[in-house]
Amino acid sequence: KAGVTQTPRYLIKTRGQQVTLSCSPISGHRSVSWYQQTPGQGLQFLFEYFSETQRNKGNFPGRFSGRQFSNSRSEMNVSTLELGDSALYLCASSLAGSGGHYEQYFGPGTRLTVT
Amino acid sequence: AQKVTQAQTEISVVEKEDVTLDCVYETRDTTYYLFWYEQPPSGELVFLIRRNSFDEQNEISGRYSWNFQKSTSSFNFTITASQVVDSAVYFCALRNSGAGSYQLTFGKGTKLSVIP
C-alpha cells in the first residue's frame, strides 16, 4: 500500500510570491492534516480536512489556506510569502471517523525556502 | 489548552546502552490519545505507538517500550540496547478525542544520538 506522497519535495520561492503544495493520502484515508515544522516553533498544526470540509484550523494567518478534493487529495496554498514561511510542511493522512483513535501517517514533507 | 513537554532536547548514548525519553503532557480532557513519532534525517515522521487515556498498560515492542502513567501525566519511551540506527529525533504528541478533532499537539522533540 502506497504511503502519503507530497509534491514537490523541495521548493524555492521569493518573498511576495505564492506557493501551492500537494498531498495525496493513503488510499482509503479521508482525513488530511497539514503541519509546519521550523527549528524555532517546532511542529505546528495548520489545518485538517475531512470529506472536502475543513474541520479544524490552527493559529495561522489567512495567507495559509487549503482545500481537499473528492478523491481526498489536498492542497495547501500560502500567499504573499514571507521569509518566516521557510519550513518543512508535512501532510498526514488518517482513516478518521468518530472516536479520534486513528493513527495519522505522515508524508516526507515539502521543504520550502523563501528568499 | 493542551501542552506536551519533552524536557530533554538532546541525548547522546553509547551503542547498546538503554535510553529513556521523557514526555509530560497537560490536558483538561478525560479522554485523549498519546503518540510517539520518530523523525530520521530524511524528515518523514514515522508512527511508533498510540496510547488511549483509558488504557494504562505498558507496551513492549522489540527493543522499544512505553510507560504510561496517568497519575504523573507522563508517557515515557525506552529503547533497550540502543543501536546507531536509532539516531533520530523523537516526538511525543497528544490528541484530544473531541468530535472531528485530529489536531496533534507535539512536544519540541528529543534528538537522540547513538554513538558506535
XYZ file of C-alpha atoms in Angstrom:
231
model
C 0.000 0.000 0.000
C 1.496 3.318 -1.049
C 2.197 5.836 1.692
C 1.429 9.524 1.841
C 3.025 11.396 -1.018
C 3.828 15.080 -1.157
C 4.895 17.166 -4.101
C 7.117 18.906 -4.700
C 9.756 17.762 -2.216
C 11.749 20.976 -2.418
C 10.760 24.475 -3.407
C 12.495 27.827 -3.500
C 10.361 30.943 -3.745
C 10.834 34.675 -3.429
C 9.169 36.912 -0.869
C 5.757 38.063 -2.029
C 5.136 35.067 -4.268
C 2.569 32.406 -3.604
C 3.001 28.649 -3.464
C 0.808 25.557 -3.679
C 1.789 22.276 -2.070
C 0.099 18.974 -2.803
C -0.602 15.912 -0.670
C -2.002 12.546 -1.723
C -3.176 10.486 1.278
C -3.010 6.755 1.716
C -5.730 5.056 -0.309
C -8.956 4.944 1.682
C -7.937 7.684 4.103
C -10.378 10.559 4.222
C -8.664 12.917 6.638
C -5.696 15.056 5.676
C -3.883 17.336 8.106
C -1.104 19.818 7.474
C 1.715 20.798 9.819
C 4.514 23.336 9.635
C 7.869 22.441 11.142
C 10.501 25.079 11.916
C 13.539 24.952 14.193
C 12.143 27.690 16.402
C 8.470 26.760 16.709
C 8.667 23.019 16.187
C 5.690 21.190 14.711
C 2.559 23.296 14.488
C -0.868 22.303 13.261
C -2.151 24.234 10.249
C -5.494 22.662 9.368
C -7.364 19.408 8.833
C -9.741 18.383 6.072
C -12.241 15.588 6.043
C -14.537 14.833 3.126
C -13.653 18.118 1.444
C -14.522 20.180 4.544
C -12.109 21.977 6.826
C -12.772 20.556 10.294
C -10.129 22.285 12.309
C -7.708 25.165 11.886
C -4.574 26.164 13.750
C -3.412 29.611 14.678
C -2.001 30.782 11.359
C -2.779 33.911 9.339
C -5.253 33.876 6.494
C -2.388 33.714 3.991
C -2.395 29.994 4.693
C -5.291 28.161 3.114
C -6.108 24.713 1.925
C -8.641 22.533 0.257
C -9.462 18.900 -0.266
C -10.773 17.263 -3.387
C -13.320 14.487 -3.771
C -10.529 11.906 -4.090
C -9.167 13.098 -0.694
C -6.089 14.704 -2.220
C -5.327 18.000 -0.575
C -3.524 21.184 -1.442
C -2.336 23.983 0.747
C -1.611 27.463 -0.503
C 0.489 30.203 1.002
C 0.089 33.652 -0.489
C 2.382 36.645 -0.159
C 5.270 34.568 1.115
C 7.410 35.866 3.960
C 10.894 34.779 4.988
C 9.410 33.226 8.110
C 7.362 30.820 5.998
C 10.527 28.860 5.243
C 9.834 25.490 6.784
C 9.184 21.814 6.268
C 5.494 21.328 5.522
C 4.218 17.915 6.493
C 0.992 16.296 5.463
C -0.637 13.482 7.431
C -3.484 11.208 6.472
C -5.810 9.146 8.594
C -8.800 6.871 8.196
C -10.527 9.254 10.608
C -14.114 8.753 11.646
C -15.694 9.045 15.060
C -13.716 8.491 18.228
C -10.439 10.005 17.125
C -8.464 6.847 17.746
C -6.987 6.504 14.298
C -3.289 6.972 13.698
C -2.011 9.686 11.418
C 0.617 8.731 8.882
C 2.945 11.408 7.595
C 4.417 12.078 4.195
C 8.058 13.010 3.534
C 7.286 16.710 3.564
C 7.897 19.655 1.267
C 10.828 21.834 2.211
C 10.009 25.417 1.309
C 12.710 28.054 1.242
C 11.702 31.695 0.875
C 14.449 34.095 -0.210
C -5.226 24.272 26.431
C -3.051 21.248 25.931
C 0.692 21.023 26.093
C 3.414 18.426 25.630
C 6.822 18.853 27.219
C 9.917 16.941 26.243
C 12.498 18.342 28.601
C 15.442 16.535 27.020
C 16.498 18.460 23.938
C 19.405 16.189 23.051
C 20.674 12.877 24.397
C 23.832 11.011 23.468
C 24.384 7.401 24.410
C 26.912 4.763 23.505
C 25.631 1.865 21.443
C 23.999 -0.917 23.491
C 23.085 1.414 26.335
C 19.445 1.770 27.340
C 17.908 5.223 26.992
C 14.622 6.722 28.180
C 12.973 9.680 26.501
C 10.658 11.640 28.758
C 7.279 13.086 27.848
C 4.944 15.032 30.127
C 1.584 16.265 28.923
C -1.188 18.590 30.041
C -4.827 18.363 29.040
C -8.196 19.050 30.621
C -9.880 16.272 28.686
C -10.570 12.931 30.314
C -10.263 11.059 27.026
C -7.220 11.634 24.892
C -4.580 9.853 22.846
C -0.824 9.914 23.139
C 1.644 9.165 20.374
C 5.318 8.778 19.715
C 6.818 9.525 16.324
C 10.370 9.131 15.039
C 11.865 11.589 12.579
C 15.013 10.311 10.868
C 17.236 12.719 8.910
C 15.072 12.184 5.821
C 12.366 14.233 7.536
C 9.368 11.918 7.410
C 7.598 11.354 10.716
C 7.281 7.636 11.405
C 4.448 6.492 13.653
C 5.623 4.338 16.580
C 2.737 3.977 19.007
C -0.683 5.271 20.054
C -1.990 5.034 23.601
C -5.535 5.729 24.801
C -6.006 7.585 28.071
C -8.166 4.795 29.476
C -5.550 2.110 28.866
C -2.584 2.406 31.206
C -0.986 -0.883 30.275
C 2.628 -0.562 29.384
C 3.660 -1.826 25.991
C 6.742 -3.517 24.646
C 7.639 -3.909 21.005
C 11.018 -5.491 20.466
C 13.628 -3.130 21.897
C 11.031 -0.401 22.414
C 8.847 0.005 25.480
C 6.468 2.678 26.660
C 5.470 3.584 30.208
C 2.184 5.463 30.516
C 1.415 6.902 33.959
C -1.737 8.939 34.209
C -1.006 9.949 37.807
C 2.074 11.872 36.686
C 0.808 12.730 33.184
C 3.802 11.043 31.647
C 4.314 8.810 28.646
C 7.960 7.803 28.544
C 9.713 5.861 25.823
C 12.611 3.484 26.453
C 14.945 1.998 23.875
C 16.819 -1.027 25.152
C 20.255 -1.890 23.800
C 20.346 1.164 21.557
C 21.744 0.943 18.039
C 23.236 3.549 15.738
C 20.139 3.275 13.516
C 18.062 4.583 16.429
C 19.662 8.009 15.973
C 16.788 10.347 15.143
C 14.539 12.994 16.627
C 11.672 11.563 18.640
C 8.422 13.423 19.164
C 5.712 12.850 21.708
C 2.247 14.109 20.735
C -1.222 14.485 22.238
C -4.635 14.490 20.637
C -7.973 15.013 22.330
C -10.913 12.895 21.375
C -13.321 15.687 20.537
C -15.506 15.029 17.530
C -13.707 15.952 14.378
C -10.513 16.783 16.183
C -7.467 15.306 14.515
C -5.123 18.020 15.666
C -1.888 16.749 17.166
C -0.036 18.839 19.734
C 3.646 17.960 19.587
C 6.470 18.338 22.041
C 9.654 20.033 20.856
C 11.309 16.671 20.273
C 14.353 14.896 21.673
C 17.336 14.375 19.405
C 18.910 11.015 20.153
C 22.449 10.302 19.017
C 23.723 6.768 19.419
C 27.493 6.630 19.218
C 29.164 3.454 17.986
